[in-house]
Amino acid sequence: MSPFIQSVLCLATAVACTQAAALSSTKVATVSVNTNLKFQELDGFGVSQAFQRAGDIYSKEGLSKKNTKHVLDLLFSIDKGAGFAILRNGIGSSNSSTSNFMNSIEPFTPGSPDARPHYVWDRNDSSQFPLAQEAYNRGLVKLYGNAWSAPGYMKTNGDENNGGYLCGVSNTHCESGNWMQAYADYLVQWARFYKQSGVKVTNLGFLNEPGFPASYAGMQSDGTQAAEFIRVLAKTIKTSGMDLAINCCDNMGWDGQEQMMAALQAGPDPAEAYLSIITGHGYETVPDFPLSTKKKSWVTEWADLSGGFTPYTFFKSGAPGEGMTWARNIQVALVDANVSGVLYWIGAESSTTDSGLINLIGDEVIPSKRFWAFAQFSRFARPGARRVEATSSAPLLFVSSFLNHDGSVATQVINNGTEAYEVSFKLHASGRNHKVQPWVTNNDHDLTALNSLHVAKDGTFKSTVPAHSMMTFVS
């Protein structure tokens, strides 16, 4: 291609410019997708707005109504944004809503575990309830209610913060008695309040990072103690008639969650049998291997906590906050750990730190490149899809692929190299369309749709994947 022709294309469209520049230094690779070889079922992707972050979206001092709607669309609309299918709401344990505290539905002790509880419900739940309503209106599939801690009066240290254990589990002693049943009732009642107000909670969890005595809300537990409570919670849910799946145990790292599995699987009545989802985080150790379970697994929390918001960088140096880093984090979790769900910590927040996917500054909404990396997966690989075999001939060209319920195939290709690849695709699938729609995210593009590609009768097509870019091909 001559420099003159390339410059004309650059002036015509930014997409053509990217493609033209890529062709000046291009390697060759092949990608093969076989929809006959299937792996885990996908539940979807998601975020949390716990610890008052939901309030950031609804703050009267912050976003206008127009931009509140814009943020909600970015997070949960499949047509206008990422189409996140899972929302993780925090089940509060505080008697205050100041700072980062989340309101409890039983803010003060009833006096003893057997006393009649004094539940309260404000139909707001630290702004998480209206957020869940809006998310469902945009296509949310699963609402995960997760308690970071039991209320302090149910714990060995008498405090929702600074660790402590649930009174009644093994190796604990509390003068007030055994609060296991009261805590199970508490969690189910939280879900019941949502249901009575018109919002369905699908999944329920009772721990967050149980090996870490955090200065904020949290509760410690080992695998045996978690198993004891799971049995109580499962019986309570069954008696209640509520349709709730139990998640456990949201360990801080994937290795830590693996270490809890033996206790969850032990004994004549293994607690694992009552679980639907095994949950872990990606902080201490990353999710790059399958957990020792036949249950589905979710990465329910992970984020860049290094500080410094980097919204416009997909790739520069491979830093923790860059879009490319998160594109690979997600793909490794899906392909190497066989997870069925990946949730980022915070979707949108009013902060200059690097923890959110979307930064809210006054009335300004700034999606990060890692938000668009998530969207490359979440918009096109939908809940109920099955991951299928996808292979690449190039060491820096990473691939994954999903077969959706409607028969569409979404193939994600990440080029982590310094040169573009001219890729020959082979799609082993029957009854497919003759067109493929490519989408690209890199330093220049945010989930930009390119011209559709023709698929030959033998299932082959070609496309150029620019350096340091991610593309999704939907057929």
CSV table of C-alpha atoms in Angstrom, one decimal:
chain,number,residue,atom,x,y,z
A,1,MET,CA,0.0,0.0,0.0
A,2,SER,CA,1.4,3.4,-1.0
A,3,PRO,CA,1.8,6.2,1.6
A,4,PHE,CA,-0.6,8.3,-0.5
A,5,ILE,CA,-3.4,5.7,-0.4
A,6,GLN,CA,-2.8,5.1,3.3
A,7,SER,CA,-3.1,8.8,4.0
A,8,VAL,CA,-6.4,9.0,2.1
A,9,LEU,CA,-7.8,6.1,4.1
A,10,CYS,CA,-6.7,7.8,7.3
A,11,LEU,CA,-8.5,10.9,6.4
A,12,ALA,CA,-11.6,8.9,5.4
A,13,THR,CA,-12.1,7.0,8.7
A,14,ALA,CA,-10.2,6.3,11.9
A,15,VAL,CA,-10.9,2.6,11.5
A,16,ALA,CA,-9.4,2.5,8.0
A,17,CYS,CA,-6.4,4.4,9.4
A,18,THR,CA,-5.8,1.8,12.1
A,19,GLN,CA,-6.2,-1.0,9.6
A,20,ALA,CA,-3.9,0.6,7.0
A,21,ALA,CA,-1.2,1.3,9.6
A,22,ALA,CA,-1.4,-2.3,10.8
A,23,LEU,CA,-0.8,-3.6,7.3
A,24,SER,CA,2.6,-1.8,7.1
A,25,SER,CA,4.0,-4.4,9.6
A,26,THR,CA,2.0,-7.5,9.6
A,27,LYS,CA,2.6,-11.1,10.7
A,28,VAL,CA,0.5,-14.1,9.6
A,29,ALA,CA,-1.5,-16.4,12.0
A,30,THR,CA,-4.3,-18.8,12.0
A,31,VAL,CA,-7.2,-19.2,14.5
A,32,SER,CA,-9.4,-22.2,14.6
A,33,VAL,CA,-12.8,-22.4,16.4
A,34,ASN,CA,-14.5,-25.7,17.0
A,35,THR,CA,-18.1,-25.4,18.4
A,36,ASN,CA,-18.4,-29.2,18.7
A,37,LEU,CA,-15.9,-29.2,21.7
A,38,LYS,CA,-17.7,-27.5,24.6
A,39,PHE,CA,-16.5,-26.5,28.0
A,40,GLN,CA,-18.2,-24.6,30.9
A,41,GLU,CA,-21.5,-22.7,30.7
A,42,LEU,CA,-21.3,-19.0,31.1
A,43,ASP,CA,-23.3,-17.1,33.7
A,44,GLY,CA,-22.0,-13.7,32.7
A,45,PHE,CA,-19.9,-10.7,33.8
A,46,GLY,CA,-20.7,-8.1,36.3
A,47,VAL,CA,-19.7,-5.5,38.9
A,48,SER,CA,-20.6,-4.4,42.4
A,49,GLN,CA,-21.7,-1.0,43.7
A,50,ALA,CA,-21.4,-1.9,47.4
A,51,PHE,CA,-20.0,0.4,50.1
A,52,GLN,CA,-22.1,3.4,49.0
A,53,ARG,CA,-20.8,3.3,45.4
A,54,ALA,CA,-24.4,2.9,44.2
A,55,GLY,CA,-24.9,6.3,45.8
A,56,ASP,CA,-22.3,7.8,43.5
A,57,ILE,CA,-24.6,7.1,40.6
A,58,TYR,CA,-27.6,8.7,42.2
A,59,SER,CA,-25.8,11.6,44.0
A,60,LYS,CA,-27.7,14.9,43.6
A,61,GLU,CA,-24.4,16.7,43.9
A,62,GLY,CA,-22.9,14.7,41.1
A,63,LEU,CA,-24.6,13.3,38.0
A,64,SER,CA,-27.5,14.8,36.2
A,65,LYS,CA,-30.5,12.6,35.5
A,66,LYS,CA,-29.3,12.3,31.9
A,67,ASN,CA,-25.9,11.0,32.9
A,68,THR,CA,-27.2,8.8,35.7
A,69,LYS,CA,-29.2,7.1,32.9
A,70,HIS,CA,-26.0,7.1,30.8
A,71,VAL,CA,-24.0,5.3,33.5
A,72,LEU,CA,-26.8,2.7,34.0
A,73,ASP,CA,-26.9,2.1,30.3
A,74,LEU,CA,-23.1,1.7,30.1
A,75,LEU,CA,-23.2,-0.9,32.8
A,76,PHE,CA,-26.2,-2.9,32.1
A,77,SER,CA,-27.6,-2.3,28.6
A,78,ILE,CA,-26.5,-4.8,26.0
A,79,ASP,CA,-27.2,-2.3,23.2
A,80,LYS,CA,-25.6,0.8,24.7
A,81,GLY,CA,-23.0,-0.6,27.0
A,82,ALA,CA,-21.4,-3.7,28.5
A,83,GLY,CA,-24.6,-5.5,29.2
A,84,PHE,CA,-23.4,-6.8,32.6
A,85,ALA,CA,-25.6,-9.7,33.6
A,86,ILE,CA,-24.5,-10.0,37.3
A,87,LEU,CA,-24.8,-7.4,40.1
A,88,ARG,CA,-23.2,-8.1,43.5
A,89,ASN,CA,-25.0,-6.1,46.2
A,90,GLY,CA,-23.6,-5.9,49.7
A,91,ILE,CA,-25.8,-7.1,52.6
A,92,GLY,CA,-25.1,-4.4,55.1
A,93,SER,CA,-24.0,-4.9,58.7
A,94,SER,CA,-23.9,-1.2,60.0
A,95,ASN,CA,-26.3,0.8,62.0
A,96,SER,CA,-25.2,3.9,60.0
A,97,SER,CA,-24.9,4.9,56.4
A,98,THR,CA,-22.1,7.4,56.9
A,99,SER,CA,-18.8,7.1,55.0
A,100,ASN,CA,-18.6,3.6,53.4
A,101,PHE,CA,-21.0,1.9,55.8
A,102,MET,CA,-23.9,-0.2,54.5
A,103,ASN,CA,-27.1,-0.1,56.4
A,104,SER,CA,-28.2,-3.3,58.2
A,105,ILE,CA,-31.8,-4.5,58.1
A,106,GLU,CA,-31.3,-5.3,61.9
A,107,PRO,CA,-29.1,-2.4,63.0
A,108,PHE,CA,-29.4,-3.1,66.8
A,109,THR,CA,-29.2,-6.4,68.7
A,110,PRO,CA,-32.5,-8.0,69.7
A,111,GLY,CA,-30.8,-9.0,72.9
A,112,SER,CA,-30.1,-12.7,72.3
A,113,PRO,CA,-30.0,-15.1,69.3
A,114,ASP,CA,-33.5,-16.4,70.2
A,115,ALA,CA,-35.1,-13.1,70.7
A,116,ARG,CA,-37.6,-11.7,68.1
A,117,PRO,CA,-35.6,-9.8,65.5
A,118,HIS,CA,-36.3,-6.1,64.8
A,119,TYR,CA,-36.0,-5.9,61.1
A,120,VAL,CA,-36.2,-2.6,59.2
A,121,TRP,CA,-36.4,-2.0,55.4
A,122,ASP,CA,-36.1,1.3,53.7
A,123,ARG,CA,-36.5,0.2,50.0
A,124,ASN,CA,-33.1,1.9,49.4
A,125,ASP,CA,-30.4,-0.4,50.9
A,126,SER,CA,-27.6,2.2,50.5
A,127,SER,CA,-28.9,3.0,47.0
A,128,GLN,CA,-28.4,-0.6,45.9
A,129,PHE,CA,-32.1,-1.5,45.7
A,130,PRO,CA,-33.0,1.2,43.1
A,131,LEU,CA,-29.8,0.2,41.2
A,132,ALA,CA,-30.9,-3.4,41.1
A,133,GLN,CA,-34.3,-2.3,39.8
A,134,GLU,CA,-32.7,-0.3,37.0
A,135,ALA,CA,-30.3,-3.2,36.2
A,136,TYR,CA,-33.1,-5.7,35.8
A,137,ASN,CA,-34.9,-3.2,33.6
A,138,ARG,CA,-31.9,-3.4,31.3
A,139,GLY,CA,-31.5,-7.2,31.3
A,140,LEU,CA,-29.8,-8.2,34.5
A,141,VAL,CA,-29.9,-12.0,35.0
A,142,LYS,CA,-28.4,-12.6,38.5
A,143,LEU,CA,-28.4,-10.5,41.6
A,144,TYR,CA,-25.9,-11.8,44.1
A,145,GLY,CA,-26.5,-10.6,47.7
A,146,ASN,CA,-23.2,-10.9,49.6
A,147,ALA,CA,-22.6,-10.1,53.2
A,148,TRP,CA,-19.2,-8.9,54.1
A,149,SER,CA,-19.9,-9.5,57.8
A,150,ALA,CA,-22.6,-10.4,60.2
A,151,PRO,CA,-23.7,-7.5,62.4
A,152,GLY,CA,-21.2,-7.0,65.2
A,153,TYR,CA,-23.5,-8.3,67.9
A,154,MET,CA,-23.4,-11.7,66.2
A,155,LYS,CA,-19.6,-11.9,66.2
A,156,THR,CA,-16.9,-12.9,68.6
A,157,ASN,CA,-15.3,-9.4,68.6
A,158,GLY,CA,-18.6,-7.6,68.9
A,159,ASP,CA,-17.7,-5.5,65.8
A,160,GLU,CA,-18.6,-5.7,62.1
A,161,ASN,CA,-15.1,-4.5,61.4
A,162,ASN,CA,-11.6,-5.9,62.2
A,163,GLY,CA,-12.3,-9.6,61.6
A,164,GLY,CA,-13.9,-11.7,64.2
A,165,TYR,CA,-15.9,-14.9,63.8
A,166,LEU,CA,-19.6,-15.8,63.7
A,167,CYS,CA,-20.7,-16.8,67.2
A,168,GLY,CA,-21.6,-20.5,67.2
A,169,VAL,CA,-19.2,-21.9,64.7
A,170,SER,CA,-16.5,-24.3,65.9
A,171,ASN,CA,-13.7,-23.0,68.0
A,172,THR,CA,-15.6,-19.9,69.1
A,173,HIS,CA,-17.3,-18.9,72.4
A,174,CYS,CA,-19.6,-16.0,72.9
A,175,GLU,CA,-21.4,-15.2,76.2
A,176,SER,CA,-24.4,-14.1,74.1
A,177,GLY,CA,-24.8,-17.6,72.6
A,178,ASN,CA,-25.0,-19.2,69.2
A,179,TRP,CA,-26.0,-16.8,66.4
A,180,MET,CA,-25.8,-19.1,63.4
A,181,GLN,CA,-29.5,-19.5,63.0
A,182,ALA,CA,-30.2,-15.9,63.6
A,183,TYR,CA,-27.6,-14.9,60.9
A,184,ALA,CA,-29.2,-17.4,58.4
A,185,ASP,CA,-32.6,-15.8,59.1
A,186,TYR,CA,-31.1,-12.4,58.7
A,187,LEU,CA,-29.7,-13.2,55.3
A,188,VAL,CA,-32.9,-14.8,54.0
A,189,GLN,CA,-34.9,-11.8,55.3
A,190,TRP,CA,-32.8,-9.4,53.4
A,191,ALA,CA,-33.6,-11.4,50.2
A,192,ARG,CA,-37.3,-11.5,51.2
A,193,PHE,CA,-37.4,-7.7,51.5
A,194,TYR,CA,-36.1,-7.4,48.0
A,195,LYS,CA,-38.6,-10.0,46.7
A,196,GLN,CA,-41.5,-8.3,48.5
A,197,SER,CA,-40.4,-5.0,46.9
A,198,GLY,CA,-40.4,-6.5,43.4
A,199,VAL,CA,-36.7,-7.4,42.9
A,200,LYS,CA,-35.5,-11.0,42.8
A,201,VAL,CA,-32.3,-12.0,44.6
A,202,THR,CA,-30.9,-15.1,42.9
A,203,ASN,CA,-27.7,-15.9,44.8
A,204,LEU,CA,-26.8,-15.4,48.5
A,205,GLY,CA,-23.4,-15.3,50.1
A,206,PHE,CA,-22.3,-14.8,53.7
A,207,LEU,CA,-18.5,-14.2,53.6
A,208,ASN,CA,-16.1,-11.9,52.0
A,209,GLU,CA,-12.3,-12.6,52.1
A,210,PRO,CA,-12.6,-14.7,55.2
A,211,GLY,CA,-8.9,-15.1,55.8
A,212,PHE,CA,-8.4,-11.3,56.0
A,213,PRO,CA,-9.2,-9.4,59.2
A,214,ALA,CA,-10.0,-6.1,57.4
A,215,SER,CA,-10.3,-2.8,59.2
A,216,TYR,CA,-13.7,-2.4,57.4
A,217,ALA,CA,-16.7,-4.8,57.5
A,218,GLY,CA,-15.6,-8.4,57.3
A,219,MET,CA,-15.8,-11.8,59.0
A,220,GLN,CA,-13.2,-14.5,59.3
A,221,SER,CA,-13.8,-18.2,58.7
A,222,ASP,CA,-12.0,-21.4,57.8
A,223,GLY,CA,-13.4,-24.0,55.5
A,224,THR,CA,-14.9,-26.1,58.4
A,225,GLN,CA,-16.6,-23.2,60.0
A,226,ALA,CA,-18.0,-22.1,56.6
A,227,ALA,CA,-19.3,-25.6,56.0
A,228,GLU,CA,-21.1,-25.6,59.4
A,229,PHE,CA,-22.9,-22.4,58.5
A,230,ILE,CA,-23.8,-23.5,54.9
A,231,ARG,CA,-25.8,-26.4,56.3
A,232,VAL,CA,-27.8,-24.1,58.5
A,233,LEU,CA,-28.3,-21.6,55.7
A,234,ALA,CA,-29.4,-24.3,53.3
A,235,LYS,CA,-32.0,-25.6,55.7
A,236,THR,CA,-33.2,-22.1,56.4
A,237,ILE,CA,-33.7,-21.3,52.7
A,238,LYS,CA,-35.5,-24.6,52.2
A,239,THR,CA,-37.9,-23.9,55.1
A,240,SER,CA,-38.5,-20.3,53.8
A,241,GLY,CA,-39.7,-21.4,50.4
A,242,MET,CA,-37.4,-18.9,48.8
A,243,ASP,CA,-35.6,-19.7,45.6
A,244,LEU,CA,-32.0,-18.8,46.5
A,245,ALA,CA,-28.7,-20.3,45.4
A,246,ILE,CA,-25.8,-20.3,47.9
A,247,ASN,CA,-22.4,-18.9,47.0
A,248,CYS,CA,-19.2,-19.4,49.0
A,249,CYS,CA,-16.6,-18.3,50.0
A,250,ASP,CA,-15.2,-15.2,48.2
A,251,ASN,CA,-11.6,-15.8,49.4
A,252,MET,CA,-9.1,-13.1,48.7
A,253,GLY,CA,-7.1,-15.3,46.3
A,254,TRP,CA,-7.8,-18.2,44.1
A,255,ASP,CA,-5.3,-20.4,45.9
A,256,GLY,CA,-7.0,-19.5,49.2
A,257,GLN,CA,-10.4,-20.6,47.8
A,258,GLU,CA,-8.8,-23.9,46.6
A,259,GLN,CA,-7.5,-24.5,50.1
A,260,MET,CA,-11.1,-24.2,51.5
A,261,MET,CA,-12.4,-26.9,49.2
A,262,ALA,CA,-11.4,-29.9,51.2
A,263,ALA,CA,-13.4,-28.8,54.2
A,264,LEU,CA,-16.4,-27.9,52.1
A,265,GLN,CA,-16.3,-31.4,50.6
A,266,ALA,CA,-15.6,-33.3,53.9
A,267,GLY,CA,-17.9,-35.5,56.0
A,268,PRO,CA,-21.0,-37.6,55.4
A,269,ASP,CA,-23.0,-34.4,54.7
A,270,PRO,CA,-20.6,-32.3,52.5
A,271,ALA,CA,-21.5,-28.6,52.5
A,272,GLU,CA,-20.5,-28.4,48.8
A,273,ALA,CA,-23.7,-30.2,48.0
A,274,TYR,CA,-25.7,-27.2,49.1
A,275,LEU,CA,-23.7,-24.7,47.1
A,276,SER,CA,-24.4,-23.5,43.5
A,277,ILE,CA,-21.4,-21.4,42.9
A,278,ILE,CA,-17.8,-21.5,44.4
A,279,THR,CA,-16.6,-17.9,44.5
A,280,GLY,CA,-13.1,-16.4,44.9
A,281,HIS,CA,-11.2,-13.2,44.2
A,282,GLY,CA,-8.1,-12.4,42.2
A,283,TYR,CA,-6.0,-10.4,44.6
A,284,GLU,CA,-3.6,-12.6,46.5
A,285,THR,CA,-3.4,-15.2,43.7
A,286,VAL,CA,-5.0,-15.1,40.3
A,287,PRO,CA,-7.6,-17.4,38.8
A,288,ASP,CA,-5.5,-19.4,36.4
A,289,PHE,CA,-6.5,-23.0,37.2
A,290,PRO,CA,-9.8,-24.8,37.8
A,291,LEU,CA,-10.9,-25.2,41.4
A,292,SER,CA,-11.3,-28.8,42.7
A,293,THR,CA,-15.0,-28.9,42.3
A,294,LYS,CA,-17.7,-29.9,39.8
A,295,LYS,CA,-19.7,-26.8,40.8
A,296,LYS,CA,-19.5,-23.6,38.7
A,297,SER,CA,-17.0,-21.0,39.9
A,298,TRP,CA,-17.1,-17.2,39.7
A,299,VAL,CA,-14.4,-14.6,40.2
A,300,THR,CA,-16.6,-12.3,42.2
A,301,GLU,CA,-14.1,-9.5,42.8
A,302,TRP,CA,-10.9,-8.3,41.3
A,303,ALA,CA,-9.6,-4.8,40.5
A,304,ASP,CA,-6.5,-2.7,40.0
A,305,LEU,CA,-5.9,-1.1,43.4
A,306,SER,CA,-2.6,0.5,42.6
A,307,GLY,CA,-4.1,3.9,42.3
A,308,GLY,CA,-4.2,6.5,39.5
A,309,PHE,CA,-7.1,6.4,37.1
A,310,THR,CA,-5.9,5.5,33.5
A,311,PRO,CA,-9.1,5.8,31.4
A,312,TYR,CA,-7.5,6.3,28.0
A,313,THR,CA,-4.8,3.6,27.9
A,314,PHE,CA,-5.5,0.2,26.5
A,315,PHE,CA,-1.8,-0.5,26.2
A,316,LYS,CA,1.3,1.5,27.0
A,317,SER,CA,3.6,-0.6,29.3
A,318,GLY,CA,1.4,-3.4,30.6
A,319,ALA,CA,0.5,-1.5,33.8
A,320,PRO,CA,-2.1,-3.0,36.2
A,321,GLY,CA,-4.8,-0.5,35.2
A,322,GLU,CA,-4.5,-0.8,31.4
A,323,GLY,CA,-7.2,-2.3,29.2
A,324,MET,CA,-4.9,-5.0,27.8
A,325,THR,CA,-4.1,-6.2,31.3
A,326,TRP,CA,-7.7,-6.7,32.0
A,327,ALA,CA,-8.5,-8.3,28.7
A,328,ARG,CA,-6.0,-11.0,29.5
A,329,ASN,CA,-7.1,-11.3,33.1
A,330,ILE,CA,-10.6,-12.0,32.0
A,331,GLN,CA,-9.6,-14.4,29.2
A,332,VAL,CA,-7.2,-16.4,31.5
A,333,ALA,CA,-9.9,-16.8,34.1
A,334,LEU,CA,-12.3,-18.0,31.4
A,335,VAL,CA,-9.9,-20.3,29.6
A,336,ASP,CA,-7.5,-21.5,32.2
A,337,ALA,CA,-9.7,-21.5,35.3
A,338,ASN,CA,-12.9,-22.5,33.5
A,339,VAL,CA,-14.9,-19.9,35.5
A,340,SER,CA,-18.5,-19.1,34.6
A,341,GLY,CA,-18.6,-15.6,35.8
A,342,VAL,CA,-16.1,-12.6,36.1
A,343,LEU,CA,-17.0,-9.6,38.2
A,344,TYR,CA,-14.9,-6.5,38.6
A,345,TRP,CA,-14.9,-4.8,42.0
A,346,ILE,CA,-16.6,-1.4,41.3
A,347,GLY,CA,-18.5,-0.5,38.2
A,348,ALA,CA,-18.7,3.3,38.6
A,349,GLU,CA,-17.5,5.6,41.3
A,350,SER,CA,-16.7,9.2,42.2
A,351,SER,CA,-13.0,8.7,42.8
A,352,THR,CA,-9.6,9.4,41.2
A,353,THR,CA,-8.3,6.0,42.2
A,354,ASP,CA,-7.9,3.2,39.7
A,355,SER,CA,-10.4,0.8,41.2
A,356,GLY,CA,-13.5,1.7,39.1
A,357,LEU,CA,-14.4,0.7,35.6
A,358,ILE,CA,-16.1,4.1,35.1
A,359,ASN,CA,-14.9,7.3,36.7
A,360,LEU,CA,-17.5,10.0,37.7
A,361,ILE,CA,-16.1,13.5,38.1
A,362,GLY,CA,-18.9,15.9,38.8
A,363,ASP,CA,-21.3,15.4,35.9
A,364,GLU,CA,-18.7,13.8,33.7
A,365,VAL,CA,-18.8,10.1,32.9
A,366,ILE,CA,-15.4,8.6,31.8
A,367,PRO,CA,-15.4,4.9,30.9
A,368,SER,CA,-11.9,3.3,31.1
A,369,LYS,CA,-10.3,1.1,28.5
A,370,ARG,CA,-10.7,-1.8,30.9
A,371,PHE,CA,-14.4,-1.2,30.9
A,372,TRP,CA,-14.4,-1.6,27.1
A,373,ALA,CA,-12.2,-4.7,27.5
A,374,PHE,CA,-14.9,-6.2,29.7
A,375,ALA,CA,-17.6,-5.1,27.2
A,376,GLN,CA,-15.8,-7.0,24.4
A,377,PHE,CA,-16.6,-10.2,26.4
A,378,SER,CA,-19.9,-9.3,28.2
A,379,ARG,CA,-21.8,-7.8,25.3
A,380,PHE,CA,-21.3,-10.8,22.9
A,381,ALA,CA,-20.7,-13.9,25.1
A,382,ARG,CA,-24.1,-14.0,26.9
A,383,PRO,CA,-25.4,-15.9,29.9
A,384,GLY,CA,-26.0,-19.5,29.0
A,385,ALA,CA,-23.3,-19.6,26.3
A,386,ARG,CA,-20.8,-22.4,26.3
A,387,ARG,CA,-17.1,-21.8,25.9
A,388,VAL,CA,-15.9,-23.8,22.9
A,389,GLU,CA,-12.4,-24.8,21.7
A,390,ALA,CA,-10.4,-22.0,20.2
A,391,THR,CA,-6.7,-22.2,19.2
A,392,SER,CA,-4.1,-19.8,17.8
A,393,SER,CA,-0.9,-20.4,15.9
A,394,ALA,CA,0.8,-17.3,17.3
A,395,PRO,CA,2.2,-17.1,20.8
A,396,LEU,CA,1.1,-13.5,21.4
A,397,LEU,CA,-2.3,-13.9,19.8
A,398,PHE,CA,-4.6,-15.1,22.5
A,399,VAL,CA,-8.1,-16.5,21.8
A,400,SER,CA,-11.3,-17.6,23.4
A,401,SER,CA,-14.7,-18.4,21.9
A,402,PHE,CA,-18.3,-18.9,23.1
A,403,LEU,CA,-21.4,-20.5,21.4
A,404,ASN,CA,-24.5,-18.6,22.5
A,405,HIS,CA,-28.0,-19.9,22.8
A,406,ASP,CA,-29.1,-18.3,19.6
A,407,GLY,CA,-26.4,-20.1,17.7
A,408,SER,CA,-24.1,-17.0,17.3
A,409,VAL,CA,-20.4,-17.5,18.0
A,410,ALA,CA,-18.4,-14.8,19.7
A,411,THR,CA,-14.6,-15.2,19.4
A,412,GLN,CA,-12.3,-12.9,21.3
A,413,VAL,CA,-8.8,-12.3,19.9
A,414,ILE,CA,-6.2,-10.4,21.9
A,415,ASN,CA,-3.0,-9.3,20.1
A,416,ASN,CA,-0.4,-8.6,22.8
A,417,GLY,CA,2.4,-8.2,20.3
A,418,THR,CA,4.0,-5.2,18.8
A,419,GLU,CA,3.0,-6.0,15.2
A,420,ALA,CA,-0.4,-6.6,13.5
A,421,TYR,CA,-1.5,-10.1,12.5
A,422,GLU,CA,-3.2,-11.0,9.3
A,423,VAL,CA,-5.4,-13.8,10.7
A,424,SER,CA,-7.0,-16.6,8.8
A,425,PHE,CA,-10.0,-17.9,10.7
A,426,LYS,CA,-11.5,-21.4,10.4
A,427,LEU,CA,-14.9,-21.7,12.1
A,428,HIS,CA,-16.1,-25.3,12.6
A,429,ALA,CA,-19.8,-24.7,13.0
A,430,SER,CA,-23.0,-25.7,11.2
A,431,GLY,CA,-25.8,-23.5,10.1
A,432,ARG,CA,-24.0,-20.2,10.6
A,433,ASN,CA,-24.5,-16.9,8.9
A,434,HIS,CA,-22.3,-15.9,6.0
A,435,LYS,CA,-21.2,-12.7,7.7
A,436,VAL,CA,-19.0,-11.9,10.7
A,437,GLN,CA,-19.2,-8.6,12.6
A,438,PRO,CA,-15.8,-7.5,14.0
A,439,TRP,CA,-15.4,-5.1,17.0
A,440,VAL,CA,-12.2,-3.5,18.1
A,441,THR,CA,-10.8,-1.9,21.3
A,442,ASN,CA,-7.4,-0.4,21.6
A,443,ASN,CA,-5.8,3.0,22.3
A,444,ASP,CA,-7.8,4.5,19.4
A,445,HIS,CA,-11.1,2.7,19.6
A,446,ASP,CA,-13.7,1.8,22.3
A,447,LEU,CA,-15.7,-1.2,21.1
A,448,THR,CA,-15.8,0.1,17.5
A,449,ALA,CA,-17.8,-1.8,14.9
A,450,LEU,CA,-15.8,-2.5,11.7
A,451,ASN,CA,-17.2,-3.5,8.3
A,452,SER,CA,-18.7,-7.0,8.3
A,453,LEU,CA,-16.7,-9.8,6.8
A,454,HIS,CA,-17.7,-12.5,4.4
A,455,VAL,CA,-17.5,-16.1,5.5
A,456,ALA,CA,-16.7,-18.7,2.8
A,457,LYS,CA,-18.7,-21.9,2.5
A,458,ASP,CA,-15.9,-23.8,4.3
A,459,GLY,CA,-16.2,-21.5,7.3
A,460,THR,CA,-13.1,-19.4,6.6
A,461,PHE,CA,-12.6,-15.7,6.7
A,462,LYS,CA,-9.7,-13.3,7.2
A,463,SER,CA,-9.1,-10.2,9.2
A,464,THR,CA,-6.2,-8.0,10.4
A,465,VAL,CA,-5.8,-7.7,14.2
A,466,PRO,CA,-3.8,-4.5,15.0
A,467,ALA,CA,-0.9,-4.6,17.5
A,468,HIS,CA,-1.8,-4.2,21.2
A,469,SER,CA,-5.5,-4.6,20.4
A,470,MET,CA,-8.5,-6.7,21.2
A,471,MET,CA,-11.1,-7.8,18.7
A,472,THR,CA,-14.3,-9.8,19.0
A,473,PHE,CA,-15.7,-11.5,15.9
A,474,VAL,CA,-19.4,-12.3,16.1
A,475,SER,CA,-20.8,-14.7,13.5
